[in-house]
Every structure is written in C-alpha cells, then in structure tokens.
Amino acid sequence: MQLPTRRISLFCLLILSVSVTFSFAQRTIYSMSEFNMESNLPEELVKDIVTDRNGIPHFATDNGLYALMHDEFHLIAPPEGKSSFFKSFFVLQDQTILVFADDAIYKLMPGYKNIRLELFIDCNSGDEVPNYPKNLYEDSKNRIWIADHTDIFCYAEGKLHKYKMEGKNKTSSFVRSYQFVELDRGHIIAVSQKGWFYILNDETNTFEAMNEKAEFLVHSLFLHGSNEFLLGTSKGLMNYKYSSIGRIVEKKVIDPYIIASCIIPINTNRFLIGTWFQGLIEIYFHPQYSLYPVGGFPTFTVNHMYRDRLGCVWAATNSGVVHLEKEFFSTQLLHVNTDYVRNIVKDKDDIYFLNGQDVYKINPDYSIETYLDLEASNSTQLAVWNNLILVGNENGEVNCYKDYKLMFHFKLSDTDITDIAINSKHEAWAISNMELFRLDLLAGSQHSYLHQFAGKRVARDVEYVSHTDLVISGATSSTYLYRYQKGSDSIINLSVEADFLKGEEFWTTDIEIDGDSILIGSSKGLIKYYDGKVEHVDLGDYTKNDVNSVAKDMGGDLWIGGSHGVFRRSENENVLFTSEDGLPSKTFLVRNMLVDARGILWIGTSNGLSYADPKQRPKRSPKPLIYGVMENDRLMLLDKQYEVNKNSSMIFDVSSVFYPQSKNQFEYCIISGQNAEWVPLTERNQILISDLKVGDYQLKLRSKHDGNYYWSEETLLPIRVNELWYLRWYSLISFVLFLIGVMYLTYLTSKNRAYLRMLTLRRMINEKTRDLKQLNQELETANLAKDKFISILAHDLRNPFNAIRGFSQMLVDHAEDLDDEEKTELNQMIFKSSDDTFKLLENLLEWANVQKGNLKADPKSFNLRVLMQNNLELHKKLASVKKIKIQGEFQDLFVKADKYMIDTVIRNLISNAIKYSYPEGIINLEIAELDDMARIKIIDHGVGMSQERIDLLFRLDAISSSVGTSEETGTGFGLMLSKEFIDLNEGRIEVSSEKDKGTAFSVFIPLSND
C-alpha cells in the first residue's frame, strides 16, 4: 500500500501537532526488542503472532509456522500436501488457538516438545467450505464466524453453515475480509473489507445490508464499549456507536490520517494502533483524544498485534516481530526535563522541581510549566509553602520569594546550601557548610545553631517531624540523628551506638518519617531509628550499599535510591529498577525522591525527571524452563527425574517464556538434606554440575524478569546420582558369590586335574600329529609346485639359450657363406631370444623381491591417460608383426599408485593380449572412473580360456608354460608378478574369458584425491 503525497505531507503536520500535544498529557513508554533474520528468524515477513498456554510464541509467515523456544525458532510442519502460507491466529474463549493457513484452519496443539497442528476445517475443497479463509470471530454463544474472500460461514455444534454474500464484497486483500462485532443484545455486525456493513437477522438467518454505499476500505475493527467500536479505514481512524438494536447512533472520524491495520487496548481509554505505513501509534481518550507515535518503534508497517498474558505486546511486521514491554518509569518529553534535576519537593497536592536555573511545577495531567524564572544558574535547593518559594545556591545564599517576588536574601556561608525545610509563613530552616540556620521570614534575619552541636559542623539534612519540631541527620556514626524541640529551642542528640556503624567513614544523606520511626539514608545503607533503638534495614544483597534518597509510598513499600538504581522494598521481596526500566539515569542527588498526594513516586535524576505509579504491584515472574539431554535426546526436563552415574558431568540449558531473554536473571541451588545458597547463572544461562556424591538431590531454579517483578516460583528437577555399576550392592554380592563359585570350581577342578591333564596331553599329541601331517602335505605340494616351476623355468630358459647358441654357431661357422640379409635375420633372432630371456629373468627377480618384502610400492598421483597412450604407441609395432590392431581413446584420469608397477602390469597384459590374439585381430584398451577406483580394461579376441584355467591363473603350483598363436613362448609368470604389483597398490585384478572368443583383464587402482 502506498501513501499519496498529500497524505504524507498531512501526516508530517500531524506529527508536529503531536509534539505539542505531549505538553498536556502523558504517553506509555516501552522497552523494545526485535526478532528478525539477525536473530535467526527464518522468514522476515511475519503476518501474525500468538503465545500458547505455555507462554511459547508462535509466528505466522508466508513460509511456514514457527515456534520460539529457548531463543531458537522451530518449524511446525503442516500436514503433507497442505499450504505453508500462514496468515493469522485466533484465541477462542476456551483458550484453544486456531491457525489460519491458505487452505485450512487448524487447532494448535501446544507442548514443550511436540507442537503440532490438528486439522479443524479443510478449506478450498468445495462450495460449502471456506475458500482461502481470512478472518474469524467467536460470539457469546460460542459460534465461530469465518470469513473467506467473498462469503461468511458459521461453525456451531460441529456443523458449518454458509451465508452467501453479495459479490461486491469480494476482498482485495490477502489477509483481510469481513470483520465481526457483537452488540450487547447479541446482534452480530459484519463489516466487509470493501466497506459494506451487515447485521444478522436472527429470524431469517441472513445478513441484511446496513448502508447504501461503501465509503472506504476497512482494515481493522475493535469493540471498546458495549456498542462502540474503533474502525481502521482507508479514510482514517473512525469511531462507530450503535444502539442495542443495531441502529447507528454516532459515526465520526477520529483522525483522517491514521490508516490502522490493527488495534489492541492498553486500558479502558488507551489503545495501540498498528498502521500500514506510519509505525505504531498510541491513542488516549480523556475524553478528547491525544495521539502519540510510539518512540523508537523500528518499522513503518504493522500487520498484526497480540497482547500476551504478561501484558507485553507483540507486533508482527514486514521485517520481523517487535516485542514491547511497558516500562515501569515514565518521563515527560520536554526539553526542560532533560536537565539535571537538582531538587524535587512537594507542597500539598503540587510537585515542584529545580533544574539549576528555573523552578517548574508539575500539573495534575503531568504537563510541566515554568513556575519561577531564576536569574542565576547555580541553584541547588528548593522549598515551597503556599505562596512562599525558597531557593538556595552554591554560594551559601537563600532567596525567599513571595508571590514570585524576592522578599529576603540570606547569606549563610560561602558553600552550598544542602537542604531547606519550611512549614509555615514565619520561619524556615536551612543547612550550609554543615551548619543549621533558622530563617525568620517576617524580619528577614537568620540564626545559627552551631553552638548546640558543640561547635561541630555535622548537620546534613533537616525534616519536620511535627508541625513545630525537627529531626536533623548528622555526619558521623555518633552524631547521625538529632531532634529540635520548639518549646525549649534546644537540640538533642538521639544517636545510639551500633556496631554496624563503626569502622569506615560514615555520613547520612536523607531522612524519611515513617510514623514513630525515622528512616535515615547513609553511606552504610538504610538505618531505622525507633523507640531509642537503631537497626540496619535488611535490603538483601544491597543492605550495605549507599543510600542517596528514601521515600515510602501509600502501600507501605519503601523506595531507596542509590548508585545501583532504585530499590523497592516490599513485605514479600525486594525489586531493583535500573535504566532498563525507564529511569533516565541511575545518577541522582541526595533527597531527590518523594511520593505525592496521589501516591505517584517522583525521582529527579541527572537526565531529567521520572515518575511511576507504585500501585502497580510487583508481579511474579514465570517459572523458568530447563533443558537437558536424557537418553540421548535433548528435551525439556519437566516432571522427570534425572539419573546419572557418579563422576558424571551434567549440563542444563535454562530459559524463560518471558522475553527478551536478556532481561531475565536466573539462579539455582542444589539441595540434599539442607538448604544451599542460590548461585547466579552466567550470561550463557547454563548450569554445569559435577562431582556430586551418590544420593538424591533437588536442583532448584528460579528466574526474575528485570523491572517490577518478583522472583518466580521454583522449578524443581530431582536428580539421582547412582554408584558406578561395579560398586553397587548387588554388584558386590554378585562378586562375592562369584568368588565362592570360583573356589568351588577350583576344588572340583583340582580333583580331576590329573585326568584332565592326561586328556589334554593326549589331545595335544593328536593335534601335533595332525599338524605335522598337514605340514608334510603342504611341503610335498610346495615341492611339487617348486619342481614344476623349476622345470618350466628350465625349459623356458633352455629354449631361448639353445636358439641363441644355434644361431650364434651358424654365424661363427658360416659367416663367409651368409649374405647380409641372412646375417641380419640371424642377429634379430638372437636379439629376440635374448630379450625374451632377459624379460623372464627380470620378472623372476622382481617377483623374488616382492616375496622377500624388499620391493615396496611408492604411490604418487599421475595421469593414467598418458601412461595408457604411451603403452599403446609402444606395442603398436610389436602388434603389427601379427597384423593386430591395438586401439583405444582415453580421457584425463588421475590415479594414486606406483607408476612403475602399473606400467609393468599394463605392459605384461598388453603383451599377453598380443601373444594370444589371432593375426589380424583387434585389441581394445579402455579406462574409466568408478566411484573411488579407476578401471583399466584390456580386451582381446584371441584363444580365450576355460573357467578352470582362469581359477588357476595366479597360483604358483598351477603355473604352466603356454604358446601363443604364432608359437610365442611364455611361462605365465608375468601374470603372477602383475597380481603381486596390483595387491601392493591396494587394487585388484579380475579376469573374464571364453574359450576361442577372447579374454578381458580388468585392473582396479585407487583414484587420486589431490
């Protein structure tokens, strides 16, 4: 939705007018935290949000439904085949949560582990069910009204009834259709997104039109009276009022520039308005409305809002979700309230404060007006009584004004005026340079009481304890409290000795009269004086911290200000407030806190004035959640007992359903028979427990949200630490029984030992005899294999040597008779025979080295394509003798192996293929990548082998000499060596062959990972 230029200009003027409105009223201050993609929200565009009965937030997005648990987002999957486009939630009166998707309405079934969706109404499946449902409403009769893009449906007593509406109501919005409201006599009004109003006629059970024309688009509706509702429209924010029978009584435009997308109440006369392009706005009716943009809200578009059971607001936006929590303390947004507040006082129902150069008055509506314009800027103290104003400054001067005119000027010293008290038109009291003075407001004279303090400058604060008498706080542990009695015009030291006041340097800061008791703020905490006795007020961890100011509210709670913040002391527990709770600053002067006649607490700080309503009693924080691993599953440990063995470590994660998690404090203790001290958690909110002795324990966990909250109820986790299995009682008994059994068995065994030994020896002799027979058989087989192997080697070595000798003899005996061609032929034959013999010997030596373990593989990465291409070219000439064609095309393929060994294997296999191929045959060379291995395949179409021959190929005892197709000789020993080389390179070799059809050798070696 785009905002026209004219509306942008008018909205800017509206914002300017709002800043003026701030002078006359008060707004709600929120602390905010965001949940977006930076905090791991999977989908930034959020349509709606709700929290379930366990306090777990759920986000509806265009990309699924998400639950936020332990600061982690979990997807809640829709049923298979259903849409993941989620639009909105609705909470029924029985707290059932309905979830709207594009094609269904679900019930949200909450839980800490298995959150799921249960189908409520299946949509988009016919004329009698909603088509793309959008809005829902439950009336006082528990009827559920559902709006789709055109029509209205009523779900009651398990049945769905359709109300066919006019086509002009067809919505143009993805998430808005009819909005519903129920009047005080049960009349149902439906307002379509196109601006048509209808009322349900109970007699005809039909919706009847209420207006003759549509004047605007409707975005939101909220009932805020019995028959009165706010309406967010394209023409601004409107208010409609009807009679009980459904007749319009009043219709007015509250603000034409606010385009409201959603509305929720803050209280009876305050509302939060979410807008499409103006951010978040607060509206206050009193009875005229005031408008406040929510300061610091980080986005312009608000799709929906939800207020949870803790009073916090969740705003779903186009860039995530914003969590808003009302701050306890508020401030007035005026420039005069950003200065250092030097002093704050009250006179009857009025509050006044001093910022150094001017005196201001706070009106009942929380607006601020300048009460007295001072010429100097060094004022420090203020006192007001009726029409009298006394102002003290840093120069030891007090000016007395009557009806805004200067009456008297008192010069008390050259140092600060630190306190002034007035209770009549006749006199006032002031302290300067730790000296007490009485000021005569009729004669303009002054009188020092230094002599009544034995000449000691100890006075720090003065307060009226009755209409005439005073109490004065002092500066030391023996002079911390005095009383002035008007009748005798004398000062009495009431100070009582106490051990907790002794030792370090001591001074007082403030006095608060509490009935018959006197509360004194000091550098050593809060002191209570009553009936001639003194005691240290217990403030928990802050008992010994300095106290700057103290006040008591109408509910009896004490408010203590110090360097740590503002402390609320209630009967039950104590609560600490810091700048996170709306305080402009933790820094404020002494005696700068009071409670006015309406019970409002006021605090002056270094960054302006702040106030709060103490009638907002502290709330109990929600119980914390604890997660851990049990039975190898991470789950929430509620109503479970956690069992571990001794010496085991336990790690638990802790969180809360109160967000943001950063504002939660957690403490734990482990109890076994007696109470233990609470231990605060670290910033990771994890508990690590180890070294527990065997026994039963209870892990107690509590949490506290920052601000006006008490500690939660305790989450309890029973823990049982078990003894190690071998130290448990039944293990010890079992061990003793085992020893007895062993002793008994030993006795039985010793009785038959001789007989068993004889049987054992006889069995050993038989086994040795059988082993010797087996070894003899193996040696005999090995000897036969050796003899056969040596005979084959001898035969294969003798033949080429005989050829060499014969051909050499011919050259020697007939050299002169042979021509050159015949000599060349004889030389070639000699060379071939010697070369064959050399290769055989070379293979034999390498095989011998492998058997002895002297030859190791040196695997390195190399390109198999290059090696294969080289071997193809090398063997082409040898193959051409038999007119055999060797062919193959190779792609780059990197392997990791000993290149020399693989080259030897390939040469042997190609040589064998040539040897056993028929003349004019074809040999195919292939390489391929298979998973993590490379395959080399050498295929010939020669003599082939039977399966029996294949089974004997790589056995030493089965090696045999064979002859090639052109009478080539060989031992078959090259295959033995190839098998050894492939094994050394962590590969394997496979053979497939068919007699007279050819043979295929496949070699597998590892691929390179480099």
Short mmCIF file of N, CA and C in Angstrom, two decimals, residues 472-600:
data_model
loop_
_atom_site.label_atom_id
_atom_site.label_comp_id
_atom_site.label_asym_id
_atom_site.label_seq_id
_atom_site.Cartn_x
_atom_site.Cartn_y
_atom_site.Cartn_z
N ILE A 472 17.23 16.19 62.57
CA ILE A 472 18.39 16.59 61.77
C ILE A 472 19.34 15.40 61.69
N SER A 473 19.75 15.04 60.50
CA SER A 473 20.73 13.95 60.35
C SER A 473 22.12 14.55 60.41
N GLY A 474 23.06 13.75 61.00
CA GLY A 474 24.41 14.22 61.18
C GLY A 474 25.40 13.51 60.30
N ALA A 475 26.67 13.77 60.51
CA ALA A 475 27.71 13.34 59.58
C ALA A 475 28.56 12.20 60.08
N THR A 476 28.41 11.77 61.35
CA THR A 476 29.28 10.72 61.87
C THR A 476 28.44 9.65 62.54
N SER A 477 29.08 8.52 62.88
CA SER A 477 28.36 7.40 63.49
C SER A 477 27.89 7.72 64.91
N SER A 478 28.39 8.78 65.50
CA SER A 478 27.94 9.16 66.85
C SER A 478 27.07 10.41 66.81
N THR A 479 26.88 10.98 65.63
CA THR A 479 26.07 12.20 65.51
C THR A 479 25.12 12.09 64.32
N TYR A 480 24.56 10.91 64.10
CA TYR A 480 23.77 10.71 62.88
C TYR A 480 22.32 11.17 63.02
N LEU A 481 21.84 11.45 64.27
CA LEU A 481 20.45 11.88 64.41
C LEU A 481 20.29 12.82 65.61
N TYR A 482 19.63 13.97 65.34
CA TYR A 482 19.31 14.96 66.38
C TYR A 482 17.82 15.29 66.27
N ARG A 483 17.31 15.88 67.40
CA ARG A 483 15.93 16.38 67.39
C ARG A 483 15.91 17.79 67.94
N TYR A 484 15.18 18.66 67.22
CA TYR A 484 15.00 20.04 67.68
C TYR A 484 13.61 20.15 68.29
N GLN A 485 13.55 20.66 69.55
CA GLN A 485 12.29 20.86 70.24
C GLN A 485 11.99 22.35 70.30
N LYS A 486 10.85 22.68 69.67
CA LYS A 486 10.48 24.09 69.56
C LYS A 486 10.27 24.72 70.93
N GLY A 487 9.62 23.98 71.86
CA GLY A 487 9.28 24.56 73.16
C GLY A 487 10.50 25.04 73.91
N SER A 488 11.57 24.25 73.89
CA SER A 488 12.77 24.62 74.63
C SER A 488 13.84 25.22 73.74
N ASP A 489 13.56 25.30 72.44
CA ASP A 489 14.53 25.83 71.46
C ASP A 489 15.89 25.16 71.65
N SER A 490 15.85 23.82 71.77
CA SER A 490 17.09 23.08 72.02
C SER A 490 17.20 21.89 71.07
N ILE A 491 18.44 21.44 70.89
CA ILE A 491 18.72 20.30 70.00
C ILE A 491 19.32 19.18 70.84
N ILE A 492 18.73 17.97 70.69
CA ILE A 492 19.14 16.80 71.48
C ILE A 492 19.73 15.75 70.54
N ASN A 493 20.84 15.18 70.93
CA ASN A 493 21.48 14.10 70.15
C ASN A 493 20.78 12.78 70.47
N LEU A 494 20.12 12.19 69.47
CA LEU A 494 19.41 10.92 69.65
C LEU A 494 20.24 9.72 69.22
N SER A 495 21.45 9.94 68.76
CA SER A 495 22.27 8.88 68.18
C SER A 495 22.55 7.79 69.21
N VAL A 496 22.37 6.55 68.78
CA VAL A 496 22.62 5.37 69.62
C VAL A 496 23.76 4.59 68.96
N GLU A 497 24.66 4.12 69.78
CA GLU A 497 25.79 3.36 69.24
C GLU A 497 25.33 2.03 68.66
N ALA A 498 25.99 1.64 67.57
CA ALA A 498 25.70 0.35 66.93
C ALA A 498 26.97 -0.15 66.25
N ASP A 499 27.22 -1.44 66.33
CA ASP A 499 28.45 -2.00 65.77
C ASP A 499 28.52 -1.80 64.25
N PHE A 500 27.36 -1.92 63.56
CA PHE A 500 27.41 -1.82 62.09
C PHE A 500 27.72 -0.40 61.61
N LEU A 501 27.68 0.58 62.51
CA LEU A 501 28.01 1.96 62.13
C LEU A 501 29.49 2.29 62.34
N LYS A 502 30.19 1.43 63.03
CA LYS A 502 31.58 1.73 63.36
C LYS A 502 32.51 1.36 62.21
N GLY A 503 33.71 1.83 62.30
CA GLY A 503 34.74 1.43 61.34
C GLY A 503 34.97 2.46 60.26
N GLU A 504 34.51 2.17 59.08
CA GLU A 504 34.80 3.03 57.95
C GLU A 504 34.12 4.38 58.07
N GLU A 505 34.49 5.29 57.16
CA GLU A 505 33.91 6.64 57.15
C GLU A 505 32.41 6.56 56.96
N PHE A 506 31.67 7.41 57.65
CA PHE A 506 30.22 7.34 57.67
C PHE A 506 29.63 8.72 57.50
N TRP A 507 28.49 8.79 56.74
CA TRP A 507 27.73 10.04 56.65
C TRP A 507 26.28 9.70 56.31
N THR A 508 25.39 10.66 56.57
CA THR A 508 23.97 10.48 56.28
C THR A 508 23.60 11.27 55.03
N THR A 509 22.45 10.90 54.43
CA THR A 509 22.05 11.53 53.17
C THR A 509 20.61 12.03 53.17
N ASP A 510 19.69 11.27 53.77
CA ASP A 510 18.27 11.62 53.66
C ASP A 510 17.53 11.12 54.88
N ILE A 511 16.36 11.76 55.15
CA ILE A 511 15.51 11.36 56.27
C ILE A 511 14.09 11.17 55.74
N GLU A 512 13.42 10.08 56.18
CA GLU A 512 12.01 9.85 55.87
C GLU A 512 11.31 9.49 57.17
N ILE A 513 10.23 10.24 57.50
CA ILE A 513 9.47 9.99 58.71
C ILE A 513 8.44 8.91 58.42
N ASP A 514 8.47 7.82 59.18
CA ASP A 514 7.56 6.69 58.99
C ASP A 514 6.85 6.41 60.30
N GLY A 515 5.77 7.19 60.56
CA GLY A 515 5.05 7.05 61.83
C GLY A 515 5.95 7.39 62.99
N ASP A 516 6.15 6.44 63.90
CA ASP A 516 7.01 6.67 65.07
C ASP A 516 8.46 6.35 64.76
N SER A 517 8.73 5.91 63.55
CA SER A 517 10.10 5.55 63.18
C SER A 517 10.70 6.63 62.30
N ILE A 518 12.02 6.68 62.31
CA ILE A 518 12.76 7.60 61.44
C ILE A 518 13.71 6.77 60.60
N LEU A 519 13.56 6.88 59.29
CA LEU A 519 14.43 6.17 58.36
C LEU A 519 15.51 7.11 57.89
N ILE A 520 16.75 6.66 57.94
CA ILE A 520 17.90 7.51 57.61
C ILE A 520 18.72 6.82 56.52
N GLY A 521 18.87 7.49 55.40
CA GLY A 521 19.76 7.00 54.37
C GLY A 521 21.19 7.37 54.71
N SER A 522 22.12 6.43 54.45
CA SER A 522 23.50 6.69 54.83
C SER A 522 24.46 6.02 53.87
N SER A 523 25.74 6.25 54.08
CA SER A 523 26.78 5.63 53.26
C SER A 523 26.89 4.14 53.55
N LYS A 524 26.26 3.67 54.65
CA LYS A 524 26.32 2.25 55.01
C LYS A 524 24.97 1.57 54.90
N GLY A 525 24.06 2.15 54.12
CA GLY A 525 22.77 1.55 53.94
C GLY A 525 21.68 2.32 54.63
N LEU A 526 20.53 1.66 54.81
CA LEU A 526 19.35 2.29 55.41
C LEU A 526 19.29 1.96 56.90
N ILE A 527 19.12 3.02 57.70
CA ILE A 527 19.07 2.89 59.16
C ILE A 527 17.66 3.20 59.63
N LYS A 528 17.15 2.42 60.57
CA LYS A 528 15.84 2.67 61.15
C LYS A 528 15.99 2.96 62.64
N TYR A 529 15.46 4.13 63.05
CA TYR A 529 15.53 4.56 64.45
C TYR A 529 14.11 4.58 65.02
N TYR A 530 13.89 3.89 66.13
CA TYR A 530 12.57 3.91 66.77
C TYR A 530 12.74 3.55 68.24
N ASP A 531 11.98 4.23 69.06
CA ASP A 531 11.92 3.93 70.50
C ASP A 531 13.30 3.85 71.12
N GLY A 532 14.16 4.76 70.73
CA GLY A 532 15.50 4.80 71.31
C GLY A 532 16.43 3.71 70.85
N LYS A 533 16.04 2.96 69.80
CA LYS A 533 16.88 1.89 69.28
C LYS A 533 17.18 2.14 67.80
N VAL A 534 18.23 1.49 67.32
CA VAL A 534 18.62 1.65 65.92
C VAL A 534 18.92 0.27 65.34
N GLU A 535 18.54 0.07 64.07
CA GLU A 535 18.82 -1.20 63.41
C GLU A 535 19.12 -0.97 61.93
N HIS A 536 19.79 -1.95 61.36
CA HIS A 536 20.14 -1.93 59.95
C HIS A 536 18.99 -2.55 59.18
N VAL A 537 18.38 -1.84 58.24
CA VAL A 537 17.26 -2.39 57.47
C VAL A 537 17.80 -3.39 56.45
N ASP A 538 17.21 -4.57 56.44
CA ASP A 538 17.66 -5.64 55.55
C ASP A 538 17.18 -5.37 54.12
N LEU A 539 18.11 -5.15 53.23
CA LEU A 539 17.80 -4.94 51.81
C LEU A 539 18.42 -6.04 50.96
N GLY A 540 18.61 -7.19 51.54
CA GLY A 540 19.17 -8.30 50.78
C GLY A 540 20.61 -8.03 50.39
N ASP A 541 20.91 -8.23 49.12
CA ASP A 541 22.28 -8.03 48.62
C ASP A 541 22.71 -6.58 48.67
N TYR A 542 21.75 -5.66 48.84
CA TYR A 542 22.07 -4.23 48.81
C TYR A 542 22.02 -3.59 50.19
N THR A 543 22.05 -4.43 51.24
CA THR A 543 21.93 -3.92 52.61
C THR A 543 23.02 -2.91 52.95
N LYS A 544 24.26 -3.19 52.49
CA LYS A 544 25.38 -2.34 52.87
C LYS A 544 25.73 -1.30 51.81
N ASN A 545 24.92 -1.21 50.75
CA ASN A 545 25.18 -0.21 49.71
C ASN A 545 24.73 1.16 50.17
N ASP A 546 25.32 2.18 49.56
CA ASP A 546 24.98 3.55 49.92
C ASP A 546 23.54 3.87 49.52
N VAL A 547 22.89 4.73 50.31
CA VAL A 547 21.52 5.18 50.05
C VAL A 547 21.54 6.69 49.90
N ASN A 548 21.06 7.18 48.74
CA ASN A 548 21.01 8.63 48.50
C ASN A 548 19.68 9.24 48.90
N SER A 549 18.59 8.49 48.62
CA SER A 549 17.25 9.01 48.90
C SER A 549 16.38 7.87 49.38
N VAL A 550 15.35 8.22 50.17
CA VAL A 550 14.42 7.22 50.66
C VAL A 550 13.03 7.84 50.73
N ALA A 551 12.00 7.04 50.32
CA ALA A 551 10.61 7.51 50.37
C ALA A 551 9.73 6.29 50.64
N LYS A 552 8.55 6.55 51.21
CA LYS A 552 7.59 5.49 51.49
C LYS A 552 6.30 5.80 50.76
N ASP A 553 5.79 4.78 49.99
CA ASP A 553 4.56 5.02 49.23
C ASP A 553 3.34 4.71 50.08
N MET A 554 2.17 4.93 49.50
CA MET A 554 0.91 4.76 50.24
C MET A 554 0.60 3.30 50.52
N GLY A 555 1.24 2.39 49.81
CA GLY A 555 1.03 0.97 50.06
C GLY A 555 1.95 0.40 51.10
N GLY A 556 2.83 1.25 51.67
CA GLY A 556 3.75 0.81 52.71
C GLY A 556 5.08 0.33 52.22
N ASP A 557 5.32 0.36 50.91
CA ASP A 557 6.62 -0.06 50.37
C ASP A 557 7.63 1.07 50.50
N LEU A 558 8.87 0.69 50.75
CA LEU A 558 9.96 1.66 50.80
C LEU A 558 10.62 1.75 49.43
N TRP A 559 11.03 2.96 49.04
CA TRP A 559 11.75 3.20 47.80
C TRP A 559 13.08 3.82 48.16
N ILE A 560 14.15 3.15 47.74
CA ILE A 560 15.50 3.57 48.12
C ILE A 560 16.30 3.82 46.85
N GLY A 561 16.90 4.98 46.77
CA GLY A 561 17.75 5.32 45.63
C GLY A 561 19.22 5.30 46.01
N GLY A 562 20.02 4.71 45.13
CA GLY A 562 21.47 4.67 45.37
C GLY A 562 22.21 4.53 44.06
N SER A 563 23.49 4.27 44.14
CA SER A 563 24.31 4.18 42.93
C SER A 563 23.93 2.97 42.09
N HIS A 564 23.25 1.97 42.67
CA HIS A 564 22.86 0.77 41.95
C HIS A 564 21.55 0.95 41.20
N GLY A 565 20.76 1.99 41.51
CA GLY A 565 19.46 2.21 40.90
C GLY A 565 18.44 2.55 41.96
N VAL A 566 17.18 2.19 41.69
CA VAL A 566 16.10 2.43 42.64
C VAL A 566 15.60 1.09 43.15
N PHE A 567 15.48 0.99 44.46
CA PHE A 567 15.18 -0.28 45.11
C PHE A 567 13.80 -0.19 45.76
N ARG A 568 12.94 -1.19 45.46
CA ARG A 568 11.62 -1.25 46.08
C ARG A 568 11.63 -2.37 47.12
N ARG A 569 11.35 -2.01 48.38
CA ARG A 569 11.33 -3.00 49.46
C ARG A 569 9.89 -3.26 49.86
N SER A 570 9.37 -4.44 49.50
CA SER A 570 8.01 -4.84 49.85
C SER A 570 8.04 -5.81 51.02
N GLU A 571 6.88 -6.20 51.46
CA GLU A 571 6.80 -7.16 52.56
C GLU A 571 7.37 -8.51 52.14
N ASN A 572 7.08 -8.89 50.89
CA ASN A 572 7.48 -10.22 50.43
C ASN A 572 8.92 -10.26 49.92
N GLU A 573 9.20 -9.42 48.94
CA GLU A 573 10.51 -9.47 48.30
C GLU A 573 10.94 -8.06 47.92
N ASN A 574 12.17 -7.97 47.44
CA ASN A 574 12.72 -6.70 47.01
C ASN A 574 12.88 -6.69 45.49
N VAL A 575 12.72 -5.50 44.89
CA VAL A 575 12.82 -5.35 43.44
C VAL A 575 13.74 -4.18 43.14
N LEU A 576 14.65 -4.39 42.20
CA LEU A 576 15.60 -3.35 41.80
C LEU A 576 15.24 -2.83 40.41
N PHE A 577 15.25 -1.50 40.25
CA PHE A 577 14.99 -0.87 38.96
C PHE A 577 16.24 -0.13 38.51
N THR A 578 16.53 -0.25 37.21
CA THR A 578 17.68 0.45 36.63
C THR A 578 17.21 1.21 35.39
N SER A 579 18.16 1.71 34.63
CA SER A 579 17.83 2.44 33.41
C SER A 579 17.10 1.57 32.41
N GLU A 580 17.21 0.22 32.54
CA GLU A 580 16.48 -0.68 31.65
C GLU A 580 14.97 -0.61 31.89
N ASP A 581 14.55 -0.04 33.00
CA ASP A 581 13.13 0.01 33.36
C ASP A 581 12.55 1.41 33.20
N GLY A 582 13.21 2.26 32.42
CA GLY A 582 12.68 3.58 32.12
C GLY A 582 13.31 4.72 32.88
N LEU A 583 14.19 4.43 33.85
CA LEU A 583 14.87 5.53 34.55
C LEU A 583 15.78 6.27 33.56
N PRO A 584 15.69 7.58 33.50
CA PRO A 584 16.57 8.31 32.57
C PRO A 584 18.04 8.14 32.92
N SER A 585 18.32 7.93 34.21
CA SER A 585 19.70 7.76 34.65
C SER A 585 19.68 7.15 36.04
N LYS A 586 20.77 6.47 36.41
CA LYS A 586 20.90 5.96 37.78
C LYS A 586 21.56 7.00 38.69
N THR A 587 21.94 8.13 38.13
CA THR A 587 22.66 9.15 38.91
C THR A 587 21.68 10.22 39.36
N PHE A 588 21.53 10.42 40.66
CA PHE A 588 20.70 11.50 41.18
C PHE A 588 21.25 11.93 42.53
N LEU A 589 20.94 13.19 42.85
CA LEU A 589 21.44 13.78 44.10
C LEU A 589 20.68 13.21 45.29
N VAL A 590 21.19 13.52 46.48
CA VAL A 590 20.51 13.08 47.70
C VAL A 590 19.19 13.83 47.85
N ARG A 591 18.26 13.18 48.57
CA ARG A 591 16.95 13.78 48.87
C ARG A 591 16.23 14.20 47.58
N ASN A 592 16.27 13.34 46.57
CA ASN A 592 15.67 13.69 45.29
C ASN A 592 14.58 12.69 44.91
N MET A 593 13.81 12.25 45.92
CA MET A 593 12.76 11.27 45.70
C MET A 593 11.62 11.56 46.66
N LEU A 594 10.37 11.51 46.14
CA LEU A 594 9.21 11.73 47.01
C LEU A 594 7.98 11.07 46.41
N VAL A 595 6.95 10.90 47.26
CA VAL A 595 5.64 10.39 46.84
C VAL A 595 4.63 11.50 47.01
N ASP A 596 3.86 11.81 45.93
CA ASP A 596 2.92 12.93 46.00
C ASP A 596 1.60 12.50 46.62
N ALA A 597 0.63 13.44 46.65
CA ALA A 597 -0.64 13.19 47.32
C ALA A 597 -1.46 12.12 46.61
N ARG A 598 -1.22 11.89 45.32
CA ARG A 598 -1.95 10.85 44.58
C ARG A 598 -1.26 9.49 44.68
N GLY A 599 -0.12 9.46 45.38
CA GLY A 599 0.61 8.21 45.53
C GLY A 599 1.63 7.96 44.44
N ILE A 600 1.87 8.93 43.55
CA ILE A 600 2.84 8.78 42.47
C ILE A 600 4.24 9.03 43.01
#
